[in-house]
Short mmCIF file of C-alpha atoms and ligand atoms in Angstrom, two decimals:
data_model
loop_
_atom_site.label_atom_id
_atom_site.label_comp_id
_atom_site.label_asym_id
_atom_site.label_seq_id
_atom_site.Cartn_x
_atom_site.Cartn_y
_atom_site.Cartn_z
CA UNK A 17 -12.32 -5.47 27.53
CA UNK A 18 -8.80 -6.54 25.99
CA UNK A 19 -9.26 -10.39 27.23
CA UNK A 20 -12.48 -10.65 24.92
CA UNK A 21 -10.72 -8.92 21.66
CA UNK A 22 -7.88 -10.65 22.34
CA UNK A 23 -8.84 -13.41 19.59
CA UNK A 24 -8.99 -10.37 17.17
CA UNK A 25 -5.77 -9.08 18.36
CA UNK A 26 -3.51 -12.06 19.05
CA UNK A 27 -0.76 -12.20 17.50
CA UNK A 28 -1.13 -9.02 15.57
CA UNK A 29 1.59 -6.60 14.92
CA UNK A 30 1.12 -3.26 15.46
CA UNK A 31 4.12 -0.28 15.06
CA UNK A 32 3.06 2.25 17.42
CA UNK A 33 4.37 5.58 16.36
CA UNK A 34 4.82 8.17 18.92
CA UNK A 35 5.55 12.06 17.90
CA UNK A 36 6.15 15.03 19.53
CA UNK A 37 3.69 16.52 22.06
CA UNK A 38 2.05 16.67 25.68
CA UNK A 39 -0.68 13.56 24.69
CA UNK A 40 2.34 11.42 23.94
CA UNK A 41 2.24 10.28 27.71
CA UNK A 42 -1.33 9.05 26.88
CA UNK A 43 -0.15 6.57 24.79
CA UNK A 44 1.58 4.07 26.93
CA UNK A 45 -2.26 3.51 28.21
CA UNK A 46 -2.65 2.47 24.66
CA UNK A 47 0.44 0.16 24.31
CA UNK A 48 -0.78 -1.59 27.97
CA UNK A 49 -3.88 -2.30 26.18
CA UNK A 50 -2.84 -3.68 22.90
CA UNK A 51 0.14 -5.87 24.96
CA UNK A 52 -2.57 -7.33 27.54
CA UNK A 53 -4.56 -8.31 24.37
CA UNK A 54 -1.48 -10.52 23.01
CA UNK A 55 -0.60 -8.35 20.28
CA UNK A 56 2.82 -8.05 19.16
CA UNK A 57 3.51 -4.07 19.77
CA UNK A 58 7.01 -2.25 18.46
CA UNK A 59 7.73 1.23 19.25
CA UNK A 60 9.14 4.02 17.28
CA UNK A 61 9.67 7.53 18.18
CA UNK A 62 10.34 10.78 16.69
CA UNK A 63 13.75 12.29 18.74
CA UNK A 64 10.84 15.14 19.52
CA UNK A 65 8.46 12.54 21.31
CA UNK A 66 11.72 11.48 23.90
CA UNK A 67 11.18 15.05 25.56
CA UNK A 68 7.34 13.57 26.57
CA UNK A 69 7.65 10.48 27.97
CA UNK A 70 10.61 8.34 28.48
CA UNK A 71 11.61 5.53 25.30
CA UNK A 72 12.27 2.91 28.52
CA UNK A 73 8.67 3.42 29.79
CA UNK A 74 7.43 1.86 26.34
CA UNK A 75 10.10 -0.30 26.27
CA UNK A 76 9.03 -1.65 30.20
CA UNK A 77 5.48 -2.04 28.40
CA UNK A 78 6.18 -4.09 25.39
CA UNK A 79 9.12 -5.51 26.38
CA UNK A 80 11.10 -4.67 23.15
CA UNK A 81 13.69 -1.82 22.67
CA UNK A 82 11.98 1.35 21.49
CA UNK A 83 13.37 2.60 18.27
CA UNK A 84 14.15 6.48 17.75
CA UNK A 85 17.52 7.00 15.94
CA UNK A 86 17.52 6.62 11.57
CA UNK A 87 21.25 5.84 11.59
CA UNK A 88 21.87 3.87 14.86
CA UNK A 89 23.62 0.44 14.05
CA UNK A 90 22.53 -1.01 17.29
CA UNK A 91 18.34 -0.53 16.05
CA UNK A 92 19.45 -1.41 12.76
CA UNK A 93 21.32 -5.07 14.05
CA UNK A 94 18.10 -5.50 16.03
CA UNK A 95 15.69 -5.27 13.48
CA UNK A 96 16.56 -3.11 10.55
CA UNK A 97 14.04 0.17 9.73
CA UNK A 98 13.20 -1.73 6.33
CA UNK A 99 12.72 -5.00 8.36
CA UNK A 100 10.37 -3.44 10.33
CA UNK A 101 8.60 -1.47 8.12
CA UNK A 102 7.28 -4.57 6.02
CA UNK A 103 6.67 -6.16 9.84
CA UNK A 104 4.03 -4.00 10.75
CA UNK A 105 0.42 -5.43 9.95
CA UNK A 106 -0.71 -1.30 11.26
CA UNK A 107 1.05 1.59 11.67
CA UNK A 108 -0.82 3.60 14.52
CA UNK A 109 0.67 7.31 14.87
CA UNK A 110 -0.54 8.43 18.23
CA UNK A 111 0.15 11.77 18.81
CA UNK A 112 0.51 12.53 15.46
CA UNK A 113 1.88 16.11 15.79
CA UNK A 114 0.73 18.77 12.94
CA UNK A 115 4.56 18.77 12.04
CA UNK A 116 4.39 14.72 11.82
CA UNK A 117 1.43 15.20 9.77
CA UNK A 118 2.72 17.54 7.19
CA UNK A 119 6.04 15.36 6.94
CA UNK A 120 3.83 12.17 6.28
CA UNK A 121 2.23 14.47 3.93
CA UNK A 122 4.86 15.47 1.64
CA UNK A 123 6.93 12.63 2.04
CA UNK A 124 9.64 13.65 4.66
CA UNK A 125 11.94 11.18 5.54
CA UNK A 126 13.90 13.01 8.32
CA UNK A 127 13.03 10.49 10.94
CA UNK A 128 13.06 7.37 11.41
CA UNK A 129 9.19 7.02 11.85
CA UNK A 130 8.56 8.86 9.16
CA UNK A 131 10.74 6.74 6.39
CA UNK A 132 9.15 3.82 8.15
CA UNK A 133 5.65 5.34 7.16
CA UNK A 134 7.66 6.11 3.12
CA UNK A 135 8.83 2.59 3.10
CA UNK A 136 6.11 0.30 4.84
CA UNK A 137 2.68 -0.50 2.75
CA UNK A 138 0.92 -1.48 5.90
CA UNK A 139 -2.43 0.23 6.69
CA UNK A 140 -1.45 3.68 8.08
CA UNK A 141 -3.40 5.23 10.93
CA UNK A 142 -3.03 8.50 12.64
CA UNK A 143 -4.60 10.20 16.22
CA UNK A 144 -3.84 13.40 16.06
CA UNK A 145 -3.27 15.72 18.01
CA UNK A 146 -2.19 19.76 19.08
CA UNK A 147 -3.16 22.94 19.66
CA UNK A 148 -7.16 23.33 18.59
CA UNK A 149 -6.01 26.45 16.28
CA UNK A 150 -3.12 24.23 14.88
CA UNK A 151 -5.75 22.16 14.13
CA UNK A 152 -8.17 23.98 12.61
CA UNK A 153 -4.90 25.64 10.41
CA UNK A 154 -6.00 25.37 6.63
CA UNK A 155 -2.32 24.05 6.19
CA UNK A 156 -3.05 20.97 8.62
CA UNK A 157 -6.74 20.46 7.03
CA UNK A 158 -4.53 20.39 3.68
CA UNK A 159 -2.35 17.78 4.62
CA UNK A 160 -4.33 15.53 6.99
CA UNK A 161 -7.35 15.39 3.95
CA UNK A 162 -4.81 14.81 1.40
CA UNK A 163 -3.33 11.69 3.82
CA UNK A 164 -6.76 10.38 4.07
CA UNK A 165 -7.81 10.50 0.14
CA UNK A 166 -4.23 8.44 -0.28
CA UNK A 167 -6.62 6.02 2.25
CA UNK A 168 -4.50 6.81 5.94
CA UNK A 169 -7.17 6.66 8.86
CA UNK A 170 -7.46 9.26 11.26
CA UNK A 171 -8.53 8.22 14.81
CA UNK A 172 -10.04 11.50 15.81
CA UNK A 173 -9.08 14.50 17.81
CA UNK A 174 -11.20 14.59 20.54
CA UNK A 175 -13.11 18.34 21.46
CA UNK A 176 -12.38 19.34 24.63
CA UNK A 177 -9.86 21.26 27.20
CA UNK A 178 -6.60 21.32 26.16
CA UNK A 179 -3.31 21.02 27.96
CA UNK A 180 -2.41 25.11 26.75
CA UNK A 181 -5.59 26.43 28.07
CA UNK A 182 -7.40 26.48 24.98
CA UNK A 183 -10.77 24.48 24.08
CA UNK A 184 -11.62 22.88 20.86
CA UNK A 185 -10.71 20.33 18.63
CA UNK A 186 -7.35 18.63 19.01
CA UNK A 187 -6.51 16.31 22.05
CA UNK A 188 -5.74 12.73 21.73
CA UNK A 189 -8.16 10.44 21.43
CA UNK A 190 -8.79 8.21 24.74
CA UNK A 191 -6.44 5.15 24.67
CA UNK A 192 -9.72 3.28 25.24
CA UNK A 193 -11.02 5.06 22.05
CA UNK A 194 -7.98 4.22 20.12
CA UNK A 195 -7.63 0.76 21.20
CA UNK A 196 -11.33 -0.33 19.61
CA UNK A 197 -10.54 1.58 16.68
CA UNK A 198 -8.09 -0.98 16.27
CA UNK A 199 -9.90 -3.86 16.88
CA UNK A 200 -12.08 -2.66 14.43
CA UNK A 201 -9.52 -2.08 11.96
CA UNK A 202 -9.32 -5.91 12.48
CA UNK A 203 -12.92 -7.00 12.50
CA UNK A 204 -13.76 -5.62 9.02
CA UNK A 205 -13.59 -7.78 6.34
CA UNK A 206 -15.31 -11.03 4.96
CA UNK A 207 -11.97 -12.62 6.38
CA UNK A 208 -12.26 -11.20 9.55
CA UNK A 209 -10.91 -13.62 12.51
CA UNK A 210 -10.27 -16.28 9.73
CA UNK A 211 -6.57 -17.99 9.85
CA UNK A 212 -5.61 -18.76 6.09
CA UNK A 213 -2.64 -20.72 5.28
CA UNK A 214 -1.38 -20.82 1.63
CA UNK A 215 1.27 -22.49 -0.29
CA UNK A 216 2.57 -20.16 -3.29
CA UNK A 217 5.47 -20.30 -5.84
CA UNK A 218 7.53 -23.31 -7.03
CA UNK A 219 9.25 -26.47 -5.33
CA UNK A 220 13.01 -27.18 -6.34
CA UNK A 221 13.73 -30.87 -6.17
CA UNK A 222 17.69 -31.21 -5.86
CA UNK A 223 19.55 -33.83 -8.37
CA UNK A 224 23.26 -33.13 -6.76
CA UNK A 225 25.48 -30.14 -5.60
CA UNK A 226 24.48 -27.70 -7.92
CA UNK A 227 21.29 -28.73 -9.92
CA UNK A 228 17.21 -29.02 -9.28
CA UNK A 229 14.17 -29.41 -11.17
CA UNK A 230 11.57 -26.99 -10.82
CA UNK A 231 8.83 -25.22 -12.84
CA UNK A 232 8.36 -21.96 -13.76
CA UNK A 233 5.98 -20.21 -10.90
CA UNK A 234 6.72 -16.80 -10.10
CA UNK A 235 4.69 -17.16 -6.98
CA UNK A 236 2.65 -13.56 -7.98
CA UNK A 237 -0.89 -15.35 -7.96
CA UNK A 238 -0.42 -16.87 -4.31
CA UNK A 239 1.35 -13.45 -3.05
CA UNK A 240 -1.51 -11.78 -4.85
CA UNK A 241 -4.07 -13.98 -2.48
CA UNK A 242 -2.35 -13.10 0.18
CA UNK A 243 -2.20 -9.81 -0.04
CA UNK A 244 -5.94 -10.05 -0.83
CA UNK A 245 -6.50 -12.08 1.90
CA UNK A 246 -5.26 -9.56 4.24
CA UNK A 247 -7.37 -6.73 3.23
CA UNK A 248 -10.13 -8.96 4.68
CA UNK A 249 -8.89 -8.72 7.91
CA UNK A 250 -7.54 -12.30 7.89
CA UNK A 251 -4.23 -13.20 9.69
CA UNK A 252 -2.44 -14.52 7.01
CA UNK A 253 0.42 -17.13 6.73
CA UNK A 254 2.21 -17.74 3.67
CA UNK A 255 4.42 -21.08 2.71
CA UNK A 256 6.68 -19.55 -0.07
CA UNK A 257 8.95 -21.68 -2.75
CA UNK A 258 11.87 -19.58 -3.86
CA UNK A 259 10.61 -16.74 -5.66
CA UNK A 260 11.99 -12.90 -6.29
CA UNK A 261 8.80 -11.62 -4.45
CA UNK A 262 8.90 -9.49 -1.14
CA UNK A 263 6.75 -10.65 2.04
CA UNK A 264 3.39 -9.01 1.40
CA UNK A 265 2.46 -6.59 4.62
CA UNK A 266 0.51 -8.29 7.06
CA UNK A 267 1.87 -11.80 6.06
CA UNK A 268 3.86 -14.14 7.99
CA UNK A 269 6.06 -16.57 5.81
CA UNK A 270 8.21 -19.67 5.87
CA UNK A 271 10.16 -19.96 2.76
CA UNK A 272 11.15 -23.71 1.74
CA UNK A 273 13.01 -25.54 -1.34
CA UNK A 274 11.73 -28.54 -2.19
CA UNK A 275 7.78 -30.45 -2.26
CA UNK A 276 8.81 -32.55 1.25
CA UNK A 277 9.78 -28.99 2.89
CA UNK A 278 6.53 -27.36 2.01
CA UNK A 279 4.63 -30.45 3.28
CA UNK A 280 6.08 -30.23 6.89
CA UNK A 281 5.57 -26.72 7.18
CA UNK A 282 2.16 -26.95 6.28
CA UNK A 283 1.67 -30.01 8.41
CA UNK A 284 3.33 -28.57 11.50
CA UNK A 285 0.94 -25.30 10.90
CA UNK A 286 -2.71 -27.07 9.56
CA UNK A 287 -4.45 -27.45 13.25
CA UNK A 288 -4.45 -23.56 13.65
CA UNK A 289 -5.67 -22.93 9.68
CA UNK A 290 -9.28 -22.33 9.13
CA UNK A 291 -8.91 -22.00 4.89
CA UNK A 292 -6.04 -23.43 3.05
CA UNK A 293 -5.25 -22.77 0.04
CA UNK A 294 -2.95 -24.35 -2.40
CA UNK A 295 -1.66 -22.29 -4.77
CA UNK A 296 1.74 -23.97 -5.48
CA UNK A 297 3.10 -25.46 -8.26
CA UNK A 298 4.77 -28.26 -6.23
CA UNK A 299 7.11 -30.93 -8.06
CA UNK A 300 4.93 -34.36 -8.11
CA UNK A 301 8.43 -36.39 -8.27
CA UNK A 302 11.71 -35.50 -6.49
CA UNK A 303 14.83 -37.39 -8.07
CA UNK A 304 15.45 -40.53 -6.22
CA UNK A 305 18.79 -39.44 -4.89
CA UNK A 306 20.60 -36.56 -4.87
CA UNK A 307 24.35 -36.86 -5.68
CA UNK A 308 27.01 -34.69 -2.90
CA UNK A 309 28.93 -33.64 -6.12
CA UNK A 310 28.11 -31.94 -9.69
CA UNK A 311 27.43 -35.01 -11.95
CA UNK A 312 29.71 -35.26 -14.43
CA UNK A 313 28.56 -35.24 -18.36
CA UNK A 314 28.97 -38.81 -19.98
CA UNK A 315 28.75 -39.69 -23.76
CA UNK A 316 25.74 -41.94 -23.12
CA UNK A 317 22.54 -41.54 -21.98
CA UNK A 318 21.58 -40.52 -18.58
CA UNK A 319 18.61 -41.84 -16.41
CA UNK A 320 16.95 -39.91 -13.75
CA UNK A 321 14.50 -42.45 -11.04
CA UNK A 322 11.94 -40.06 -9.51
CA UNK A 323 9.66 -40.97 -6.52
CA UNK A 324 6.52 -39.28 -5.46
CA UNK A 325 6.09 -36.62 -3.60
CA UNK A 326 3.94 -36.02 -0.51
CA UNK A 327 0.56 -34.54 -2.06
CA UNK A 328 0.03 -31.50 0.52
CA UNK A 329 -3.39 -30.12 -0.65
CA UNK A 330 -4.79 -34.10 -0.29
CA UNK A 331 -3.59 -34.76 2.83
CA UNK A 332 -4.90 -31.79 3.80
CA UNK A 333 -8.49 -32.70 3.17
CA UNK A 334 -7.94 -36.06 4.35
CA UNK A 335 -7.35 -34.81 7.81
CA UNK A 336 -9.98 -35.76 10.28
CA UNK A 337 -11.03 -31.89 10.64
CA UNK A 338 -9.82 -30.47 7.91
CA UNK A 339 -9.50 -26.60 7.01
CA UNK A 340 -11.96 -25.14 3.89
CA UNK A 341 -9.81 -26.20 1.12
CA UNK A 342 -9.08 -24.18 -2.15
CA UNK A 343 -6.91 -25.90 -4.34
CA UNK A 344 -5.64 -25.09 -7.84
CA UNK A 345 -5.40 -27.24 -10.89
CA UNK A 346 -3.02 -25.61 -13.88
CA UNK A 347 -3.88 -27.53 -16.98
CA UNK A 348 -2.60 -26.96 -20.50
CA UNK A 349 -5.89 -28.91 -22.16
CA UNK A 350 -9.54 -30.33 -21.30
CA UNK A 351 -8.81 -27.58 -18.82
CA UNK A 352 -12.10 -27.56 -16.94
CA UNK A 353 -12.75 -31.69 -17.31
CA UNK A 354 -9.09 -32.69 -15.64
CA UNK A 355 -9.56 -29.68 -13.17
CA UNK A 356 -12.74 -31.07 -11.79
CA UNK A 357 -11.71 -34.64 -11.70
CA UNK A 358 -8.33 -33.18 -9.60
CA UNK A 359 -11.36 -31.91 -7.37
CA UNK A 360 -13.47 -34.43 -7.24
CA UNK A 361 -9.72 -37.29 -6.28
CA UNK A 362 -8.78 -35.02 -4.18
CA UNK A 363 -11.95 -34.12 -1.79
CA UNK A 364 -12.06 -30.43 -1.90
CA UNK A 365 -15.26 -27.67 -2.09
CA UNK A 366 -13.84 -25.62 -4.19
CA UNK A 367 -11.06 -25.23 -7.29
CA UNK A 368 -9.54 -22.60 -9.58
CA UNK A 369 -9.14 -23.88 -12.99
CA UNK A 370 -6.31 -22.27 -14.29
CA UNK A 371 -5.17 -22.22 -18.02
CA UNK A 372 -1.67 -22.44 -18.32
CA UNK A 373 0.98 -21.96 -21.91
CA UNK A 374 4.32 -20.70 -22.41
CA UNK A 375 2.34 -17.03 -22.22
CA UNK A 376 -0.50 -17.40 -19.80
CA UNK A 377 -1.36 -18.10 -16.18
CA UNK A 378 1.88 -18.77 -15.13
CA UNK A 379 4.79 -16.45 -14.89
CA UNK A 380 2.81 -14.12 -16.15
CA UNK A 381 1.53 -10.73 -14.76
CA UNK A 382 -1.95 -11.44 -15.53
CA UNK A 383 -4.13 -14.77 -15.00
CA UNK A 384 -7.81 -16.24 -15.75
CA UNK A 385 -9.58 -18.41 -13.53
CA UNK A 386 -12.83 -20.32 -13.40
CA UNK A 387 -13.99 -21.66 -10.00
CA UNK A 388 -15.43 -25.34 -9.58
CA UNK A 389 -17.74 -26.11 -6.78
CA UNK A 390 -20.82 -28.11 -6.10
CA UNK A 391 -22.91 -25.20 -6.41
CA UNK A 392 -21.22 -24.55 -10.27
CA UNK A 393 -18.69 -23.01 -12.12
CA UNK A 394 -17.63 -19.30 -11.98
CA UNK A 395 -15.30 -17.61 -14.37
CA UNK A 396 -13.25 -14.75 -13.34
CA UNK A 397 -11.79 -13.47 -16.76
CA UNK A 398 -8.13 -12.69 -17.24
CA UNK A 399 -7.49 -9.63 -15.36
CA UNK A 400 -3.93 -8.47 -12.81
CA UNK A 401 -3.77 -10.91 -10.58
CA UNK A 402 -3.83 -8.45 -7.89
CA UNK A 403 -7.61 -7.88 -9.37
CA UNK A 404 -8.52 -11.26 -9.69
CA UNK A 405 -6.68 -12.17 -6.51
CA UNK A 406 -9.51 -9.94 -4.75
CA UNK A 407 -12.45 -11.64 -6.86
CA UNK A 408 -11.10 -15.00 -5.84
CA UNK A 409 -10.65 -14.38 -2.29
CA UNK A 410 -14.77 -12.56 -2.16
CA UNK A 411 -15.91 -16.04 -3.59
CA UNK A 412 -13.92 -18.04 -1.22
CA UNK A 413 -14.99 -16.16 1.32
CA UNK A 414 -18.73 -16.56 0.50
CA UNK A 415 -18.75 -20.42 -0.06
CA UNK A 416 -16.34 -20.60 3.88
CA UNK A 417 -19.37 -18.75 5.73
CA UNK A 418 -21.55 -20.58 3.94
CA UNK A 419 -20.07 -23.87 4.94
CA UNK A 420 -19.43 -23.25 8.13
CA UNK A 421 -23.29 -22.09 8.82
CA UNK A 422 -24.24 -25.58 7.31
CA UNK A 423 -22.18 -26.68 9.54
CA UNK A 424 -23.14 -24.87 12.49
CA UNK A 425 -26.66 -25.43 12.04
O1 LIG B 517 3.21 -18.47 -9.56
P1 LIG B 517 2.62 -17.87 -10.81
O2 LIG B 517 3.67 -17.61 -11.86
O3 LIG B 517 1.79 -16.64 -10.51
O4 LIG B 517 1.64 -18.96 -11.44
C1 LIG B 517 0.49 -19.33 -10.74
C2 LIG B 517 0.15 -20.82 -10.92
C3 LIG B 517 -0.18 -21.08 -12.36
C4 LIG B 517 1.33 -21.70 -10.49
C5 LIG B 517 -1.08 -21.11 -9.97
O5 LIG B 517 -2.15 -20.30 -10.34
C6 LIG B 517 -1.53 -22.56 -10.06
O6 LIG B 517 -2.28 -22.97 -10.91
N1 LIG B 517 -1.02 -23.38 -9.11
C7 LIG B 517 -1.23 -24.84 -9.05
C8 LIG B 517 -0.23 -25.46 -9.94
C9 LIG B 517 -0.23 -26.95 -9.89
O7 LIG B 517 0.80 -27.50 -9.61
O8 LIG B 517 -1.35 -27.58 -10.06
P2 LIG B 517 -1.48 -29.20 -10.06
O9 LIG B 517 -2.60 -29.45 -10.95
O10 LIG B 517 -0.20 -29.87 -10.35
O11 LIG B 517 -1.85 -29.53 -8.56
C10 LIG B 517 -3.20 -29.56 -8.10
C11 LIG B 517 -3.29 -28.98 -6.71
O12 LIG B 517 -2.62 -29.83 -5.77
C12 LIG B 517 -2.66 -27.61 -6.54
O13 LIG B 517 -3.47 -26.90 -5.64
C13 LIG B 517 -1.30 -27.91 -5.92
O14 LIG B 517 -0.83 -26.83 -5.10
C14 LIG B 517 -1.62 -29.14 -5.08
N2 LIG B 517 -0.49 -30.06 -4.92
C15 LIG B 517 0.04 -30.70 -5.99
C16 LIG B 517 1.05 -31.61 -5.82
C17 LIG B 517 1.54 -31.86 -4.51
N3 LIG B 517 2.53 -32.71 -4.31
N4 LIG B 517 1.00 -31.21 -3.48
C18 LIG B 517 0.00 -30.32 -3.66
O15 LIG B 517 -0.49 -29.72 -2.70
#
């Protein structure tokens, strides 16, 4: 059963959570499974969960250190709890303990799982699991309904007998049980299975020690697609200019400088991408050369020679196979005619128009786009790019699967 998810799976990382209770044995089943279906698996453990099953068994399993301790340098030099908190593409709590529960609720932080949960905005999901009566407490109906309106999952319990004698709601889902959960988790979506790859934020072309040219990108509309992106189930990586962003959850990126940076690290990455998208706002000259030293101010005019750059989003659809291509075109006039003729030079199905002044489109919170395409034009009116991120990436999504039925056909 893994082998066959394991295109949904691979690669995928998954914080398994593990709290305090008999079931917690149950769960190295589940880390087996995800591990034999290639995903990436960490583990972290309440101090309560150590008393169940042994932090070297999961360690034996995933073949990383299992973390347990808040304030241990030797976790924190490994990979520190912030670090891995914006890791995770799921957080899977399995047990989740009615006293794990009710910390999650409130907003504990007295472990380090549960300022993992505080601090991480990855998809949270819990199995819980105790005492039927525990359970069935009003107290843990409060909190675990409460954790599901803020939109955490929760994997089950199971009816049956328990480990105390009692019957009734509250064991542990089966690891098997758990396990497609999760694949589901990653099957949903209009970007389900889809690899996108997508340029965001500026390019800095250096001039000598200390200065660059560059533009004024914040990088929010690609991070916004990304993030988008990923609530479509797709496995998302991101090549970032320098911006003040943080990695969105669920994204893998490769920060660069400069326009010939950003090209190799999409070129090195292309053959795995099924949808790029070029959302950058990359420099179309570099300076010639770049001086060792700070140049020094003259009296008399100074010259700058500037060469092309590489044009990533081109050679991109000039590849033999090449990915479905979204490109942008930011355009301060005759927005719509120069966008489509940027579409039309460079190949591509589909481009945002963008509008951009010294207040809109670009370094700017919100953003207005109209899509160009052989089947039309769409306009998505300005809106947070978070929200129009989400419009964009539905549209994309419809004119890929249609494309690649054509295709298919
Ligand atoms: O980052 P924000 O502050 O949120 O602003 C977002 C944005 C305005 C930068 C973004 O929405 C946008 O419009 N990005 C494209 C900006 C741009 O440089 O467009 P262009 O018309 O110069 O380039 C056309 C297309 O070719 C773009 O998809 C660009 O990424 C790509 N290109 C351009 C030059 C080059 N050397 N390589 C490329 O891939």
């Amino acid at each position: 059963m893994a082998h066959s998810d394991s295109h949904i799976l691979a690669g995928r990382r998954i914080l398994l959570g593990i709290s305090g209770g008999i079931a917690a044995c149950k769960t190295a089943e589940l880390a087996r499974l995800l591990v034999t279906a290639s995903c990436d698996v960490r583990v972290v453990m309440t101090p309560a969960a150590t008393q169940f099953i042994a932090p070297l068994t999961l360690q034996a399993i995933t073949g990383w250190p299992v973390s347990t301790e808040i304030f241990d340098p030797q976790q924190e030099a490994a990979m520190g709890h912030i670090a891995l908190a914006r890791w995770a593409d799921l957080i899977v709590i399995a047990p989740a303990s009615a006293d794990c529960i009710a910390k999650l609720y409130t907003g504990q932080a007295d472990t380090l799982l549960h300022t993992l949960c505080l601090a991480s905005t990855a998809p949270l999901a819990l199995a819980p699991a105790m005492n039927t009566h525990m359970w069935q407490h009003p107290a843990t109906q409060a909190n675990i309904q409460g954790l599901q309106q803020r939109g955490v999952r929760c994997w089950g319990p199971a009816d049956g007998a328990q480990a105390c004698g009692d019957t009734g709601p509250g064991r542990l889902s089966e690891p098997t049980e758990l396990y497609q959960h999760i694949v589901a988790h990653f099957t949903h979506g209009s970007l389900a299975d889809c690899h996108l790859l997508l340029t965001a934020g500026p390019t800095r072309e250096p001039l000598d020690a200390v200065r660059y040219i560059g533009n004024r990108s914040s990088g929010r509309m690609g991070y916004a697609i990304a993030a988008a992106a990923v609530e479509q189930g797709a496995r998302v990586t991101l090549i970032s200019g320098p911006t003040a962003l943080a990695c969105p959850a669920g994204v893998t990126r490769y920060l660069v400088q400069t326009a010939q940076q950003m090209y190799d690290q999409v070129m090195a990455r292309i053959a795995q991408a099924d949808i790029f998208v070029a959302c950058a706002a990359v420099a179309d000259y570099r300076p010639e050369t770049c001086a060792d030293h700070k140049i020094k101010k003259g009296s008399t005019p100074y010259s700058l020679t500037l060469v092309p750059n590489p044009d990533i989003l081109a050679t991109v659809a000039a590849l033999p196979k090449p990915p479905y291509c979204l490109g942008f075109a930011a355009e301060t006039d005759q927005v719509l005619a120069h966008a489509e003729a940027k579409r039309q030079a460079k190949q591509i199905p589909l481009l945002a128009a963008n509008q951009v002044s010294a207040t809109t489109g670009i370094e700017t919170d919100e953003n207005a786009l109209t899509l160009l395409s052989d089947q039309g034009r769409i306009h998505l009116p300005q809106q947070p790019k978070q929200r129009l991120a989400r419009q964009l990436i539905h549209h994309l999504a419809e004119q890929y699967h249609a494309q690649t039925a054509v295709q298919n056909s």
